[in-house]
Amino acid sequence: MSYQERNIVTYLITGIVVMAVYSFHMYGQFEAGLLNGADAGIQIGWSAIKLIGGSIIVTIIVSILVSIVNAIITQETEFDAADERDKLIDLIGMKVGFITFSIFFVGGMIWLALGAPMQFILLGFIYAMFISSLIEGSTRLVLYRRGF
Amino acid sequence: MAKKKSSKGELTNNIRRLRFDHDEMSQKALAEKVGVSRQTIVAIEAAKYSPSLELAFQIAHAFETPIEDVFGYIPPPDE
């Protein structure tokens, strides 16, 4: 597995773990009735800020740990700089992720127009971002493995 | 010879043979010469990735041979 592929797998696993913790946290808030009151927007806003901060910190820590473990196992300490193929794969992945999020965004707007509660739309967008990033990472991984 | 088939024709390359002819140059050595990762050389050699024109010329230059000796193109059959 190449350096870039390893980064994508790390990113995907970290994302899934962080979102699982976030879902558990939000379910607790939902059970407590905090997502139905007048302050639901504030709760979701703070949870999103914590999610972003937490994701960054966890990703950095996991990346460092994976690099250390990989260096110990493979004895390789050099990191491949991104070349033209990596950049092209990144671009295709971003395009697929953007299209996915756009579909969710339009769906969310339609749902909102049909009278869905605002807090569910906000939460839906957070999950749409997560699913889009999963699809982006998976697309990049497939392109690395299968070629294009 | 590795081939990449598409509706626009077939791209071929002789990188594996050229590496062999150049004192069995490793993929890593070639990658370092042209400034890309080893995985990119692997993908090009297996015809899973078509390099940019610039990289194709760099690879040809690394083997000190014209680009047509490294890469080939077979147009699609007329329908």
mmCIF file of N, CA, C and O in Angstrom, chain A residues 1-3 5 78 80-81 83-86 88 144-148, chain B residues 4 28 32 35-40 43 47-52 55:
data_model
loop_
_atom_site.group_PDB
_atom_site.id
_atom_site.type_symbol
_atom_site.label_atom_id
_atom_site.label_comp_id
_atom_site.label_asym_id
_atom_site.label_seq_id
_atom_site.Cartn_x
_atom_site.Cartn_y
_atom_site.Cartn_z
ATOM 1 N N MET A 1 0.840 -1.197 0.000
ATOM 2 C CA MET A 1 0.000 0.000 0.000
ATOM 3 C C MET A 1 0.876 1.247 0.000
ATOM 4 O O MET A 1 1.775 1.355 0.814
ATOM 5 N N SER A 2 0.590 2.159 -0.934
ATOM 6 C CA SER A 2 1.425 3.357 -1.055
ATOM 7 C C SER A 2 1.123 4.356 0.072
ATOM 8 O O SER A 2 0.135 4.222 0.803
ATOM 9 N N TYR A 3 2.003 5.344 0.157
ATOM 10 C CA TYR A 3 1.859 6.392 1.179
ATOM 11 C C TYR A 3 0.515 7.098 1.042
ATOM 12 O O TYR A 3 -0.202 7.319 2.029
ATOM 13 N N GLU A 5 -2.265 5.979 -0.445
ATOM 14 C CA GLU A 5 -3.369 5.058 -0.127
ATOM 15 C C GLU A 5 -3.517 4.899 1.376
ATOM 16 O O GLU A 5 -4.631 4.855 1.901
ATOM 17 N N GLU A 78 10.823 7.606 4.300
ATOM 18 C CA GLU A 78 10.602 8.648 3.290
ATOM 19 C C GLU A 78 9.126 8.712 2.918
ATOM 20 O O GLU A 78 8.454 7.693 2.832
ATOM 21 N N ASP A 80 6.344 9.940 0.079
ATOM 22 C CA ASP A 80 6.218 10.321 -1.328
ATOM 23 C C ASP A 80 5.518 11.670 -1.442
ATOM 24 O O ASP A 80 4.431 11.846 -0.906
ATOM 25 N N ALA A 81 6.149 12.587 -2.156
ATOM 26 C CA ALA A 81 5.470 13.850 -2.434
ATOM 27 C C ALA A 81 4.409 13.577 -3.495
ATOM 28 O O ALA A 81 4.561 12.671 -4.312
ATOM 29 N N ASP A 83 2.539 13.575 -6.789
ATOM 30 C CA ASP A 83 2.932 13.837 -8.177
ATOM 31 C C ASP A 83 1.676 14.065 -9.021
ATOM 32 O O ASP A 83 0.574 14.195 -8.492
ATOM 33 N N GLU A 84 1.856 14.096 -10.332
ATOM 34 C CA GLU A 84 0.720 14.451 -11.218
ATOM 35 C C GLU A 84 -0.437 13.460 -11.109
ATOM 36 O O GLU A 84 -1.602 13.847 -11.177
ATOM 37 N N ARG A 85 -0.115 12.181 -10.920
ATOM 38 C CA ARG A 85 -1.184 11.170 -10.800
ATOM 39 C C ARG A 85 -1.964 11.378 -9.504
ATOM 40 O O ARG A 85 -3.198 11.310 -9.492
ATOM 41 N N ASP A 86 -1.261 11.656 -8.416
ATOM 42 C CA ASP A 86 -1.931 11.914 -7.134
ATOM 43 C C ASP A 86 -2.859 13.119 -7.239
ATOM 44 O O ASP A 86 -3.980 13.104 -6.723
ATOM 45 N N LEU A 88 -4.260 14.355 -9.918
ATOM 46 C CA LEU A 88 -5.409 14.039 -10.773
ATOM 47 C C LEU A 88 -6.435 13.210 -10.003
ATOM 48 O O LEU A 88 -7.652 13.459 -10.088
ATOM 49 N N TYR A 144 -6.763 4.571 -7.214
ATOM 50 C CA TYR A 144 -5.385 4.115 -6.957
ATOM 51 C C TYR A 144 -5.238 2.625 -7.232
ATOM 52 O O TYR A 144 -4.246 2.178 -7.788
ATOM 53 N N ARG A 145 -6.271 1.861 -6.821
ATOM 54 C CA ARG A 145 -6.187 0.400 -6.935
ATOM 55 C C ARG A 145 -6.448 -0.086 -8.359
ATOM 56 O O ARG A 145 -5.748 -0.959 -8.852
ATOM 57 N N ARG A 146 -7.496 0.479 -9.004
ATOM 58 C CA ARG A 146 -7.939 -0.031 -10.297
ATOM 59 C C ARG A 146 -7.238 0.641 -11.467
ATOM 60 O O ARG A 146 -7.115 0.082 -12.545
ATOM 61 N N GLY A 147 -6.790 1.871 -11.251
ATOM 62 C CA GLY A 147 -6.226 2.655 -12.348
ATOM 63 C C GLY A 147 -7.333 3.365 -13.098
ATOM 64 O O GLY A 147 -8.508 3.105 -12.864
ATOM 65 N N PHE A 148 -6.940 4.261 -13.990
ATOM 66 C CA PHE A 148 -7.959 4.986 -14.761
ATOM 67 C C PHE A 148 -7.364 5.484 -16.063
ATOM 68 O O PHE A 148 -6.174 5.430 -16.265
ATOM 69 N N LYS B 4 -3.080 -0.170 -22.927
ATOM 70 C CA LYS B 4 -4.268 0.401 -22.293
ATOM 71 C C LYS B 4 -5.311 0.610 -23.371
ATOM 72 O O LYS B 4 -5.139 1.443 -24.258
ATOM 73 N N LYS B 28 11.893 2.123 -8.715
ATOM 74 C CA LYS B 28 12.182 3.224 -7.785
ATOM 75 C C LYS B 28 13.223 4.170 -8.376
ATOM 76 O O LYS B 28 13.094 5.394 -8.282
ATOM 77 N N GLU B 32 12.672 8.064 -9.239
ATOM 78 C CA GLU B 32 13.507 9.155 -8.701
ATOM 79 C C GLU B 32 14.085 10.005 -9.827
ATOM 80 O O GLU B 32 14.221 11.218 -9.699
ATOM 81 N N GLY B 35 11.113 12.109 -11.076
ATOM 82 C CA GLY B 35 10.449 12.916 -10.040
ATOM 83 C C GLY B 35 9.009 12.566 -9.754
ATOM 84 O O GLY B 35 8.183 13.449 -9.499
ATOM 85 N N VAL B 36 8.689 11.275 -9.817
ATOM 86 C CA VAL B 36 7.342 10.837 -9.406
ATOM 87 C C VAL B 36 7.489 9.691 -8.411
ATOM 88 O O VAL B 36 8.601 9.244 -8.130
ATOM 89 N N SER B 37 6.343 9.218 -7.879
ATOM 90 C CA SER B 37 6.416 8.109 -6.925
ATOM 91 C C SER B 37 6.578 6.780 -7.677
ATOM 92 O O SER B 37 6.246 6.684 -8.863
ATOM 93 N N ARG B 38 7.057 5.776 -6.980
ATOM 94 C CA ARG B 38 7.225 4.456 -7.588
ATOM 95 C C ARG B 38 5.870 3.915 -8.049
ATOM 96 O O ARG B 38 5.768 3.258 -9.078
ATOM 97 N N GLN B 39 4.808 4.235 -7.266
ATOM 98 C CA GLN B 39 3.476 3.748 -7.616
ATOM 99 C C GLN B 39 3.018 4.296 -8.969
ATOM 100 O O GLN B 39 2.302 3.624 -9.704
ATOM 101 N N THR B 40 3.443 5.519 -9.271
ATOM 102 C CA THR B 40 3.060 6.104 -10.561
ATOM 103 C C THR B 40 3.754 5.366 -11.707
ATOM 104 O O THR B 40 3.144 5.081 -12.734
ATOM 105 N N ALA B 43 1.963 2.130 -12.159
ATOM 106 C CA ALA B 43 0.689 2.329 -12.867
ATOM 107 C C ALA B 43 0.912 2.579 -14.354
ATOM 108 O O ALA B 43 0.169 2.054 -15.195
ATOM 109 N N ALA B 47 0.027 0.080 -17.673
ATOM 110 C CA ALA B 47 -0.966 0.753 -18.537
ATOM 111 C C ALA B 47 -2.253 1.078 -17.789
ATOM 112 O O ALA B 47 -3.346 1.045 -18.348
ATOM 113 N N LYS B 48 -2.109 1.407 -16.503
ATOM 114 C CA LYS B 48 -3.280 1.807 -15.719
ATOM 115 C C LYS B 48 -3.367 3.324 -15.592
ATOM 116 O O LYS B 48 -4.280 3.852 -14.983
ATOM 117 N N TYR B 49 -2.367 4.002 -16.086
ATOM 118 C CA TYR B 49 -2.366 5.461 -16.038
ATOM 119 C C TYR B 49 -1.600 6.002 -17.237
ATOM 120 O O TYR B 49 -0.495 5.530 -17.535
ATOM 121 N N SER B 50 -2.194 6.967 -17.937
ATOM 122 C CA SER B 50 -1.517 7.607 -19.062
ATOM 123 C C SER B 50 -0.820 8.863 -18.551
ATOM 124 O O SER B 50 -1.489 9.780 -18.078
ATOM 125 N N PRO B 51 0.503 8.921 -18.639
ATOM 126 C CA PRO B 51 1.218 10.085 -18.085
ATOM 127 C C PRO B 51 0.995 11.337 -18.928
ATOM 128 O O PRO B 51 0.581 11.245 -20.088
ATOM 129 N N SER B 52 1.318 12.478 -18.328
ATOM 130 C CA SER B 52 1.261 13.732 -19.082
ATOM 131 C C SER B 52 2.360 13.688 -20.143
ATOM 132 O O SER B 52 3.302 12.886 -20.057
ATOM 133 N N LEU B 55 5.763 14.240 -18.546
ATOM 134 C CA LEU B 55 6.326 13.069 -17.856
ATOM 135 C C LEU B 55 6.760 12.007 -18.865
ATOM 136 O O LEU B 55 7.807 11.356 -18.681
#
